[in-house]
Coordinates of C-alpha atoms in Angstrom, one line a residue:
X296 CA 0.0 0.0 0.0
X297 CA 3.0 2.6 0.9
X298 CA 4.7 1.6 -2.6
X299 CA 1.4 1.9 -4.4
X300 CA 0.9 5.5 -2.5
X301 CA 4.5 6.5 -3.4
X302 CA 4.2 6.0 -7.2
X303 CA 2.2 9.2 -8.0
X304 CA 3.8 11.3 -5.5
X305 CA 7.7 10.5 -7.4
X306 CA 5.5 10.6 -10.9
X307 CA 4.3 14.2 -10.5
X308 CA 8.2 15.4 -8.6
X309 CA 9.7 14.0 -12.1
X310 CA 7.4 15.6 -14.2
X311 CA 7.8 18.9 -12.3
X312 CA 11.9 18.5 -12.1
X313 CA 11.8 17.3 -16.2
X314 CA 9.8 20.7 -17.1
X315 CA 12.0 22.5 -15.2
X316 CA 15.3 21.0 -16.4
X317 CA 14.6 20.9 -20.3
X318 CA 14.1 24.3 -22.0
X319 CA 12.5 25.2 -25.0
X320 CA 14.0 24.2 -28.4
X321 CA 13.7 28.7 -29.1
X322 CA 16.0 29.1 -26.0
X323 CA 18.1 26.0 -26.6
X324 CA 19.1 27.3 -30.2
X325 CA 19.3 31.1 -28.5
X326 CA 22.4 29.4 -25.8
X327 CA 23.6 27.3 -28.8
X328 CA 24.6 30.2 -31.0
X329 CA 25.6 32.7 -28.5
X330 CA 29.5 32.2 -29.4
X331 CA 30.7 34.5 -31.6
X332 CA 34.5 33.9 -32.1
X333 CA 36.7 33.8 -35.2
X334 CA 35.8 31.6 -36.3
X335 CA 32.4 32.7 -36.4
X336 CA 33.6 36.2 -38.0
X337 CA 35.2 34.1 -40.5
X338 CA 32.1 32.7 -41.9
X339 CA 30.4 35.9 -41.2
X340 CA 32.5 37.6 -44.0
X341 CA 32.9 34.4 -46.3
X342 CA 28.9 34.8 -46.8
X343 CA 28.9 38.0 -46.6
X344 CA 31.7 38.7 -49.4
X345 CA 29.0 37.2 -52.1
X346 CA 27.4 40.6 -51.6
X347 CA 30.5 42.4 -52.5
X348 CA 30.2 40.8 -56.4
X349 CA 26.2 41.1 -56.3
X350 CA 26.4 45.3 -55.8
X351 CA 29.0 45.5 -58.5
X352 CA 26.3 43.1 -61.2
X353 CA 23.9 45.5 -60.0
X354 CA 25.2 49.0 -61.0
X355 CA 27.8 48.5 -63.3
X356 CA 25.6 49.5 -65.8
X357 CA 26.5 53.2 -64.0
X358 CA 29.5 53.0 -66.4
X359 CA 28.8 50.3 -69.3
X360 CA 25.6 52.1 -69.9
X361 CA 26.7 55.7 -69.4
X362 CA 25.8 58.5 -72.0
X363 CA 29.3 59.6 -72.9
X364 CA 30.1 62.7 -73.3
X365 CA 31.1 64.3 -76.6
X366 CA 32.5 67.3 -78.0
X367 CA 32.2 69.1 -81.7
X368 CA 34.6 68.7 -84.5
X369 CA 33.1 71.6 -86.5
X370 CA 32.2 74.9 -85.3
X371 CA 30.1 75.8 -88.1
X372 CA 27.7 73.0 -87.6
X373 CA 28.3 72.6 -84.1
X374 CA 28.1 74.2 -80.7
X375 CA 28.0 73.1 -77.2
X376 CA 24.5 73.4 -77.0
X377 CA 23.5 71.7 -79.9
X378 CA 21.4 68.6 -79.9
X379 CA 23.7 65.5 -81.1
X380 CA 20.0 64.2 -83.2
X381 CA 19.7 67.5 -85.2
X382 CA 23.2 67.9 -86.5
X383 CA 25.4 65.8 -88.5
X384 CA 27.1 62.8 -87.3
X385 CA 30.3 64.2 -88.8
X386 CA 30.2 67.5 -87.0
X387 CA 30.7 66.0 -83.5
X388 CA 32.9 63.3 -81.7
X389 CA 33.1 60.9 -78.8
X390 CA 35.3 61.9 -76.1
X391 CA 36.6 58.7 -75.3
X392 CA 37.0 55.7 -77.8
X393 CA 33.4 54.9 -79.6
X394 CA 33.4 51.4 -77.8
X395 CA 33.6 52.9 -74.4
X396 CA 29.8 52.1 -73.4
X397 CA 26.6 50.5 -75.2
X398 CA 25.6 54.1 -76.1
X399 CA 28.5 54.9 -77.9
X400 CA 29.0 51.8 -79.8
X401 CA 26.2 50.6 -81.3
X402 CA 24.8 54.5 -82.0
X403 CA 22.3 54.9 -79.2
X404 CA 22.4 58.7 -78.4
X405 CA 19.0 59.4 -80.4
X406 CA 17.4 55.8 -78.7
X407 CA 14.3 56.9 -77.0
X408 CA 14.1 56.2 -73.6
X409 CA 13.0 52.7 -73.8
X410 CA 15.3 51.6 -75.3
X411 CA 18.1 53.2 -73.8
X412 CA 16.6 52.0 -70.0
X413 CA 16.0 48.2 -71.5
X414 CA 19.1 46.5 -70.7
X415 CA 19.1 47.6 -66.8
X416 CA 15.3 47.4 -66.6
X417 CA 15.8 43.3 -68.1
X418 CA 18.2 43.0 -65.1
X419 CA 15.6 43.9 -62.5
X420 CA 12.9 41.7 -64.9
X421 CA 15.0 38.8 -64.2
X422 CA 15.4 39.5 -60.8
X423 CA 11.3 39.7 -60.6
X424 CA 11.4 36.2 -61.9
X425 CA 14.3 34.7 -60.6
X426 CA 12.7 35.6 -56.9
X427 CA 9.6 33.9 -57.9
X428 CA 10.4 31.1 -59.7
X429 CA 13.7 30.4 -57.1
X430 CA 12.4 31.7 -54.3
X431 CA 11.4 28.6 -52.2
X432 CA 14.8 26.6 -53.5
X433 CA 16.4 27.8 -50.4
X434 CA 14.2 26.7 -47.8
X435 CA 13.9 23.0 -49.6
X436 CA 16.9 20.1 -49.2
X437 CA 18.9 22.2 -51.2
X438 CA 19.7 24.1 -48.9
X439 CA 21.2 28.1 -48.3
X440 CA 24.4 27.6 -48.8
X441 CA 24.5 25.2 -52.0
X442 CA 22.1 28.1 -53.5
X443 CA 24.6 30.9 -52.4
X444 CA 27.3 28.9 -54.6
X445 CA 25.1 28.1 -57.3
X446 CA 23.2 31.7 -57.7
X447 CA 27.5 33.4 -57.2
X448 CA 28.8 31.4 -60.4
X449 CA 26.1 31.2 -62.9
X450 CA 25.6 34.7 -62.5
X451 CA 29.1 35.7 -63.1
X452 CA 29.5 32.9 -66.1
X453 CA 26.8 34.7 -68.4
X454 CA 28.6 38.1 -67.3
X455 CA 31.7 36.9 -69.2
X456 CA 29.4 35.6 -71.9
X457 CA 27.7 39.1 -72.0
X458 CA 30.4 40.2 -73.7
X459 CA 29.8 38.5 -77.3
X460 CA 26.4 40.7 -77.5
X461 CA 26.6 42.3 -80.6
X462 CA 23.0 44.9 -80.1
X463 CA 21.3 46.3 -77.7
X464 CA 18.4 43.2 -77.8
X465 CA 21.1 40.5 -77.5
X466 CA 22.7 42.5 -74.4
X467 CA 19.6 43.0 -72.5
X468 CA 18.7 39.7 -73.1
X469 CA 21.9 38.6 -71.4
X470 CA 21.1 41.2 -68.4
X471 CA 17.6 39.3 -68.0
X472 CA 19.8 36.0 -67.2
X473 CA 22.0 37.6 -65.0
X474 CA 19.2 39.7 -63.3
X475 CA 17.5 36.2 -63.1
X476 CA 20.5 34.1 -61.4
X477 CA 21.4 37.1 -58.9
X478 CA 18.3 37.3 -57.9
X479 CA 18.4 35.2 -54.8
X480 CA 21.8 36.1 -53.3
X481 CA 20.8 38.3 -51.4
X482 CA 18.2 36.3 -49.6
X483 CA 20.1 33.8 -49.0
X484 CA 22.9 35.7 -47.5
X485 CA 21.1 37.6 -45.2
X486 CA 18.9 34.2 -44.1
X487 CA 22.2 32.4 -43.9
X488 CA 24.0 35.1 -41.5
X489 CA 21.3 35.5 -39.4
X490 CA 20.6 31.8 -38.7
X491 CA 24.1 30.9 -37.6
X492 CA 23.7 33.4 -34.6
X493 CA 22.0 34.5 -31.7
X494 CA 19.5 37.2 -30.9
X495 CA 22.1 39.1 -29.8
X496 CA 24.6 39.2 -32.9
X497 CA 21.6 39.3 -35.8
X498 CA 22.0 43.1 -36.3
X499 CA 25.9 43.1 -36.5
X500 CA 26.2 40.1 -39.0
X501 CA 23.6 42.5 -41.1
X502 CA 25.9 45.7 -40.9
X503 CA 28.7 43.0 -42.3
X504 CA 26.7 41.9 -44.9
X505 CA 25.5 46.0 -45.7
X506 CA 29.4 46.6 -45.8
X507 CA 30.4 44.2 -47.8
X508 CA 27.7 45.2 -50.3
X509 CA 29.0 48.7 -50.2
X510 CA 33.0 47.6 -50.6
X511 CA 31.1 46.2 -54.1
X512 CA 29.5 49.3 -55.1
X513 CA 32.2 51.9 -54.7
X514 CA 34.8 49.5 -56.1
X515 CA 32.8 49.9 -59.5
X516 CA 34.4 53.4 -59.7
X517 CA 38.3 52.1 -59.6
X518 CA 37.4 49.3 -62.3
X519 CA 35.5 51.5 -64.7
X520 CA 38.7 54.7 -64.3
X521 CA 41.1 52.0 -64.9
X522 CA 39.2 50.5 -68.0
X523 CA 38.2 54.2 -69.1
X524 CA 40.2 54.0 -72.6
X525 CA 39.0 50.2 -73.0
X526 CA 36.4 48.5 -74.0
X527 CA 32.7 48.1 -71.9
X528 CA 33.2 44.5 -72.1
X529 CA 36.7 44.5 -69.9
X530 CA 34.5 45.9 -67.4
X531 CA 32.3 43.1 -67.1
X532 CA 34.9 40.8 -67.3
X533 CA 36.9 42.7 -64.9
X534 CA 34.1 42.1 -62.0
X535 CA 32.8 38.9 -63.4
X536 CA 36.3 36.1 -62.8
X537 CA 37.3 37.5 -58.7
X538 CA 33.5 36.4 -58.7
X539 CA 33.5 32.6 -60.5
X540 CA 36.7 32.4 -57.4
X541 CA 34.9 33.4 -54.7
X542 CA 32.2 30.9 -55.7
X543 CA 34.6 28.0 -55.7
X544 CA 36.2 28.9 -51.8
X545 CA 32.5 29.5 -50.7
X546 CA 31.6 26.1 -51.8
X547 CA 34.3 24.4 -49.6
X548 CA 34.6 26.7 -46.3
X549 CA 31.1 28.0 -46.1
X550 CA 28.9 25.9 -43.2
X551 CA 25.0 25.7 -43.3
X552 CA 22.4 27.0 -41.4
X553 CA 22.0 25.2 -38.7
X554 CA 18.2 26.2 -38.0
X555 CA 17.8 24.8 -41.8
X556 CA 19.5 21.3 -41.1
X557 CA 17.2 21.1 -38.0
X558 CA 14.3 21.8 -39.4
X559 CA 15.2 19.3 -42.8
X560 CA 15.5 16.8 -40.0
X561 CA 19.5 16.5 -40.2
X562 CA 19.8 16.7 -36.2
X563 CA 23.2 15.1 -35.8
X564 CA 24.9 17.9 -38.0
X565 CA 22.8 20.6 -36.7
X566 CA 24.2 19.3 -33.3
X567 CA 28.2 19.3 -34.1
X568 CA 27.7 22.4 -35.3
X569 CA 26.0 23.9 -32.6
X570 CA 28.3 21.8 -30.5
X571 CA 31.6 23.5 -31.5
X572 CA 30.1 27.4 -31.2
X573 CA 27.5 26.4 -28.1
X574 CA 27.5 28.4 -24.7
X575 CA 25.5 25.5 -23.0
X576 CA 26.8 23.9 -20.0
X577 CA 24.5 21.1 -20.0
X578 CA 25.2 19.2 -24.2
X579 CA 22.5 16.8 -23.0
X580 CA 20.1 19.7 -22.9
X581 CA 20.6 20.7 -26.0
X582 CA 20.6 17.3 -27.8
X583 CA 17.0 16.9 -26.2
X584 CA 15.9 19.8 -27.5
X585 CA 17.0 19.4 -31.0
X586 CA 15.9 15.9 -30.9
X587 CA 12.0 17.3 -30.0
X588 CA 12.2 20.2 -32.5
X589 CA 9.8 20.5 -35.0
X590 CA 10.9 18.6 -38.4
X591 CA 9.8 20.6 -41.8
X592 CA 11.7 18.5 -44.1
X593 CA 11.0 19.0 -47.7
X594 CA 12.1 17.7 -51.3
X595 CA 12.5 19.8 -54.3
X596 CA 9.7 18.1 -55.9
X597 CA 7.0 20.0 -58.2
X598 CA 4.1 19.4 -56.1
X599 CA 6.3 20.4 -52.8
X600 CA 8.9 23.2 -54.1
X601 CA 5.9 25.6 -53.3
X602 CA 4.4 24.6 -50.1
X603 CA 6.3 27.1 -47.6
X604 CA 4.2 29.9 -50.0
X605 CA 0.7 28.4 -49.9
X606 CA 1.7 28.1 -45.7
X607 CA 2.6 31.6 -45.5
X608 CA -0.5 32.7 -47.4
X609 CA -2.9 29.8 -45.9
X610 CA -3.1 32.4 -42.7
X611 CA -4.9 35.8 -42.9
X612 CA -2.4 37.3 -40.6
X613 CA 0.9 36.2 -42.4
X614 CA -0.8 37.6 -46.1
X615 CA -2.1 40.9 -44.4
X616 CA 2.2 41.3 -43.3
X617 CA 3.1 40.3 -46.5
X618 CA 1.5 42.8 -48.5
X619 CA 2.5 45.7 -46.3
X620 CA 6.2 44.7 -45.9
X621 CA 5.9 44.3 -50.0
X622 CA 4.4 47.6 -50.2
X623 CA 6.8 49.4 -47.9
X624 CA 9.8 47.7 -49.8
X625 CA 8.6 48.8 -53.4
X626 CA 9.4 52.5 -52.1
X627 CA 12.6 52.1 -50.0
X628 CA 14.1 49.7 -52.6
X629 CA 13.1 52.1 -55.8
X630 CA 15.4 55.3 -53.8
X631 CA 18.1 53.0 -52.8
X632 CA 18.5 51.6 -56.2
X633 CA 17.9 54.7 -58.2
X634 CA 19.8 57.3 -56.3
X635 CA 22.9 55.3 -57.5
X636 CA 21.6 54.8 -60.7
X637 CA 20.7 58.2 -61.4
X638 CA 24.0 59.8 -60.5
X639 CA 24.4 60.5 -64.3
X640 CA 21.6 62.9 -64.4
X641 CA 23.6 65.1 -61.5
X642 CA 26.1 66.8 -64.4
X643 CA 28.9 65.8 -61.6
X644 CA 32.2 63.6 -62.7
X645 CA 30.4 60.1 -62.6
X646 CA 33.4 58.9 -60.5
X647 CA 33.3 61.3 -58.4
X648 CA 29.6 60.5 -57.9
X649 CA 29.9 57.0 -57.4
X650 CA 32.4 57.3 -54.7
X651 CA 30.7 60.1 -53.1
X652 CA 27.2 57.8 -53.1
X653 CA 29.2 54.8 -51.9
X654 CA 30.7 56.6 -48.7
X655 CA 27.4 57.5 -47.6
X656 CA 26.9 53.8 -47.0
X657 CA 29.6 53.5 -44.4
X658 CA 27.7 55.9 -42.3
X659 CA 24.7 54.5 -42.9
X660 CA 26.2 51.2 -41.5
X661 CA 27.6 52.7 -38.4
X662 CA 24.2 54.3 -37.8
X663 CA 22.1 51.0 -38.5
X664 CA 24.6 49.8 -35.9
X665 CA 23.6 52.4 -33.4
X666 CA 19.9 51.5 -34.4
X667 CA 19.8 48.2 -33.5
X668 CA 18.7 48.2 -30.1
X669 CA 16.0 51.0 -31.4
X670 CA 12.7 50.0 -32.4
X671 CA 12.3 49.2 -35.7
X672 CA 9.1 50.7 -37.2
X673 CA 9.8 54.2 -36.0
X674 CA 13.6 54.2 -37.2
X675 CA 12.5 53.1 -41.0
X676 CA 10.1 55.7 -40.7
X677 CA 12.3 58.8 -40.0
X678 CA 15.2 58.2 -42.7
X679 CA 12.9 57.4 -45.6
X680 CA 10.5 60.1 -44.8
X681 CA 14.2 62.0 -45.1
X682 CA 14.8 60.3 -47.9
X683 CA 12.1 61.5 -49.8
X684 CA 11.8 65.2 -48.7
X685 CA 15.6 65.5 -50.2
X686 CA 14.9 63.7 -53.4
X687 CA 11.6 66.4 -53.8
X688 CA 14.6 69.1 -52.6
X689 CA 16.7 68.3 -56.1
X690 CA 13.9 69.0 -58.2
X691 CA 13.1 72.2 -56.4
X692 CA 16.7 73.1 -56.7
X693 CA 17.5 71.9 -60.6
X694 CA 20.6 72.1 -61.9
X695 CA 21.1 75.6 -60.8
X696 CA 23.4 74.9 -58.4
X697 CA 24.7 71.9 -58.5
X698 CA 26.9 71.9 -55.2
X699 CA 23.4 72.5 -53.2
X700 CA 21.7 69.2 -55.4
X701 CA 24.6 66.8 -55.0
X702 CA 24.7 67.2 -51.0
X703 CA 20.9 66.5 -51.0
X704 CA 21.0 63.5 -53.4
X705 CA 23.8 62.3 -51.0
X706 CA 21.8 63.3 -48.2
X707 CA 18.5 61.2 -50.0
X708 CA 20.9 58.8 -50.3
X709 CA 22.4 58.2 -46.9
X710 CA 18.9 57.8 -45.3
X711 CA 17.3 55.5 -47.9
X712 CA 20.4 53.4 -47.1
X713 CA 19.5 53.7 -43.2
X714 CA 16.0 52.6 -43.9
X715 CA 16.9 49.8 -46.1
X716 CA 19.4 48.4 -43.7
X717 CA 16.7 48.2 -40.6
X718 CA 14.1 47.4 -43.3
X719 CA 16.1 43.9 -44.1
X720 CA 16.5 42.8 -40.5
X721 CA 13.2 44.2 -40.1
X722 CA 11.8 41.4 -42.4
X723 CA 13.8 38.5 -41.1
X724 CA 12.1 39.1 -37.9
X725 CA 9.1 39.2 -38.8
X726 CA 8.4 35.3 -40.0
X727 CA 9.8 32.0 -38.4
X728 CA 12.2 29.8 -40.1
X729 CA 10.1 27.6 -41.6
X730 CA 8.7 30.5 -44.4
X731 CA 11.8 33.1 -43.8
X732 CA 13.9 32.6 -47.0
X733 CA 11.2 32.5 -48.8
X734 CA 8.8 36.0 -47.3
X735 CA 12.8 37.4 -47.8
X736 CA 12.7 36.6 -51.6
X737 CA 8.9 37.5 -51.9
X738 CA 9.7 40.9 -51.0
X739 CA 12.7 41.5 -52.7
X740 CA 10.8 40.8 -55.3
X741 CA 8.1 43.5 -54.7
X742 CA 11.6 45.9 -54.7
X743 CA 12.9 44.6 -57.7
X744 CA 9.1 45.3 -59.3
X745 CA 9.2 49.1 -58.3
X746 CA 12.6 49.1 -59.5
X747 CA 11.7 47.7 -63.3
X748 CA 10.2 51.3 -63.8
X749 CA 13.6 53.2 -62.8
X750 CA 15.8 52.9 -65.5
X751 CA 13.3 54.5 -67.6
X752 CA 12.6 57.2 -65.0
X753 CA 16.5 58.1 -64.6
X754 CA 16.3 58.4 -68.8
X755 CA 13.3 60.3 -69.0
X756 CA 15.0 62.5 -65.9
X757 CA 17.9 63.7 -68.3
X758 CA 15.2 65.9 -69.3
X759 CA 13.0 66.8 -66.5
X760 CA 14.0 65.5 -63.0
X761 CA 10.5 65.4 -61.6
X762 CA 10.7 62.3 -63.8
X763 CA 13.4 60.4 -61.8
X764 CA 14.1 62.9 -58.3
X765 CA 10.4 63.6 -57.9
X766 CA 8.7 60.1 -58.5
X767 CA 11.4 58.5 -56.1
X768 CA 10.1 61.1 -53.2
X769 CA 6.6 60.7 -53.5
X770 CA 6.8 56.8 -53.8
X771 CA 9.4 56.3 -50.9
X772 CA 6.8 58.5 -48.5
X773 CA 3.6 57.0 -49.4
X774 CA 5.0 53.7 -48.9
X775 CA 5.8 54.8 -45.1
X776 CA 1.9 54.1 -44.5
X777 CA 2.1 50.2 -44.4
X778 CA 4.3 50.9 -41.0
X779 CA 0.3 51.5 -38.8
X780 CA 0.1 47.6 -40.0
X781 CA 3.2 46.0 -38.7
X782 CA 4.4 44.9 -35.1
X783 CA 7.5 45.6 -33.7
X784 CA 10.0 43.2 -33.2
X785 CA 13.1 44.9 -31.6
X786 CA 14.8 42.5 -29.1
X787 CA 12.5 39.1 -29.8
X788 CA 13.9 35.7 -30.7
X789 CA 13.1 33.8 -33.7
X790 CA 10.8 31.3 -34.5
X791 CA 10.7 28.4 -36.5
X792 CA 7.3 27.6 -36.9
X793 CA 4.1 29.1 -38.1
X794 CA 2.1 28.0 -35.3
X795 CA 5.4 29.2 -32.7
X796 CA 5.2 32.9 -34.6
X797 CA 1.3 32.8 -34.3
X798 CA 1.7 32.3 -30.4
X799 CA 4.2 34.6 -29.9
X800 CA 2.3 37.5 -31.9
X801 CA -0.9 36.3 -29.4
X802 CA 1.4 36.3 -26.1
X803 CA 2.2 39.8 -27.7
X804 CA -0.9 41.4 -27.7

């Protein structure tokens, strides 16, 4: 009778001392990751470096595309005013050789606008496909990092190849493909970075990432000066072969996600992983945890490549986010890529430009770092409400004086950069693991959309900036609206299920 009596009482003490003793899978993963060593850094960059080769794919048009500038060869037919279109091709010359840029050689100074903005325009049409039709890729068995490798060398492969085009139809063909394999490196950079580490070091693997990105864009500049008497082509190639090398040392140092190998159901990697970077005293903690954690494991089949999209839009609360993150990322995205675009349309030395645009992103980094224990929703708010009120400044000011207009298109600049860089982490936090690679591509492509429209803006601006400078401002302020919609997520861990975000955004409430 006392054994019988003592059997419930020793029950009920183990299942209170077993709740006690075993966290959460969340918290397990938090303790897991909460090293950050060198060898940790060292990843850290590796991915991040892949960013470095995707900014220079995604404005080097700034140069290879550039309306050169010319000068007259005879006085009576010619002044510096003159329209090139309504006066002989013989009474005016290139300044630099004719094969310089696409304009120059294959005769596109009298090209309307369309055609002149096509070629960048196909680049950000692939990259509205490339996020659709590859968005998911990352989240199935193939994994982050095996797409990182893959997206890095095809892309710079056809940029070598770009350089047989022999029009301007063949060439923006060419910058559809590469638009189209670029378009999920940044995804999966960003996903991959943040997933290797704890609460506590996801905003400083973003500024890494942001850096890198810029190193990319400003090191355009110092290619295109070197190359200035060459060919277009050497440009390409130039920025294409340090890339097809990085691809090949990414594919043998870089390590996978280890919230992705968990939740594909490969626990015994995820754990010697976690194992060599963890901060927990107890390993038998954590091998419980992981062993319990939820498994999403899916194959790259044609009926399940697309199931993490019809679970994030099977919930009215994940679609309603979706939309306004989408909405809010058309406006930020279309100044942060067409500010650098655009820097043509400024009448300033376009290397100049460049550089002077590019060092407004190291600022913006070290002030996204100072941001990231600030909430989220208000900080987006402030820069690109910034943002926009200089862009509207440049048209106000035309080219009248052009000191006053560069320092506010800097100025436009700097803060769209601000607001993008919290706008990225912004969106990571905002969905679990399960759907986060691909919500990260969805809206990237809702940026890439708004950006489609650009390169026709910035040609159409040549003439009237309200075109270019004036659409930008309106678009990036409007799009500030969505924010009323969204939660705030400063200082709150991930998830890595739908039904664990769903709680948390209850518990929230």
């Amino acid at each position: 009778m006392a054994n019988e009596d003592l059997v419930p009482i020793l029950t009920k003490s183990d299942s209170i001392e077993q709740e006690k003793v075993i966290p959460t899978t969340d918290e397990m993963m938090e303790k897991g990751l909460g090293r950050f060593g060198w060898v940790e850094f060292v990843q850290c960059i590796l991915v991040s470096f892949a960013m470095f080769f995707d900014a220079q794919q995604s404005f080097i048009t700034i140069y290879t595309d550039d309306y050169p500038k010319w000068h007259c060869t005879n006085s009576t037919l010619c002044s510096s005013d003159s329209n090139i279109c309504k006066i002989p091709k013989s009474s005016w010359s290139w300044d630099g050789p004719v094969h310089q840029t696409v304009i120059s050689q294959w005769s596109l100074e009298c090209a309307s606008s369309f055609v002149t903005g096509l070629p960048q325009s196909s680049f950000f049409i692939g990259c509205l496909f490339g996020s659709f039709l590859l968005a998911t890729l990352a989240d199935t068995s193939i994994g982050r990092k095996n797409m990182l490798v893959m997206s890095c060398f095809s892309m710079s492969v056809v940029s070598i190849v770009i350089v047989f085009s022999t029009n301007v139809w063949i060439y923006s063909a060419f910058k559809f493909v590469i638009g189209f394999l670029r378009s999920t490196i940044g995804t999966v950079v960003l996903v991959l970075l943040t997933e290797k580490v704890s609460t506590e070091w996801r905003f400083t693997v973003g500024i890494v990432e942001y850096f890198c990105f810029t190193l990319g864009y400003m090191s355009l500049p110092g290619i295109a000066y070197a190359n200035r008497f060459n060919s277009w082509k050497t440009v390409y190639v130039w920025a294409s072969v340090p890339a097809i090398c990085y691809s090949i040392v990414a594919y043998i140092f870089v390590t996978e996600s280890p919230r992705w190998l968990l939740m594909q159901g490969r626990t015994q990697e995820a754990m010697a992983m976690l194992n060599r970077v963890s901060l927990v005293e107890n390993g038998d903690d954590l091998t419980v945890s992981l062993i319990e954690a939820p498994v999403n494991k899916q194959k790259a089949s044609i009926f399940q490549l697309y199931s993490s999209i019809a679970e994030l839009f099977g919930r009215g609360w994940a679609l309603k986010r979706m939309v306004a993150i989408m909405v809010l990322g058309i406006g930020i995205g279309m100044v942060y890529f067409g500010m650098p675009l655009a820097v043509g349309n400024l009448g300033f030395d376009i290397y100049l430009a460049v550089v002077f645009n590019g060092l407004m992103e190291i600022p913006s980094c070290v002030a996204t770092y100072f941001l990231e224990n600030r909430r989220r929703k208000p900080s987006i708010l402030v820069f690109s409400i910034a943002s926009g009120i200089c862009c509207i400044m440049c048209v106000v000011v035309g080219s009248g004086i052009q000191g006053v207009r560069v320092g506010l298109a800097m100025t436009s600049f700097f803060s769209a950069c601000t607001a993008y860089n919290v706008f990225l982490i912004y969106i990571i936090e905002l969905f679990p693991t399960s759907v986060r690679n691909t919500t990260t591509s969805l809206v990237r492509q809702a940026i890439v959309f708004g950006n489609i429209f650009s390169p026709f803006l910035i040609s159409a601006g040549r003439k009237n900036d309200i075109f270019s400078y004036g659409v930008f401002g309106v678009v990036i302020m409007l799009s500030c609206v969505t924010l009323l919609g969204l939660p705030e997520t400063r200082g709150l861990a991930l998830c890595d299920t739908m039904d664990q975000q769903e709680k948390k955004d209850d518990m929230s409430i």
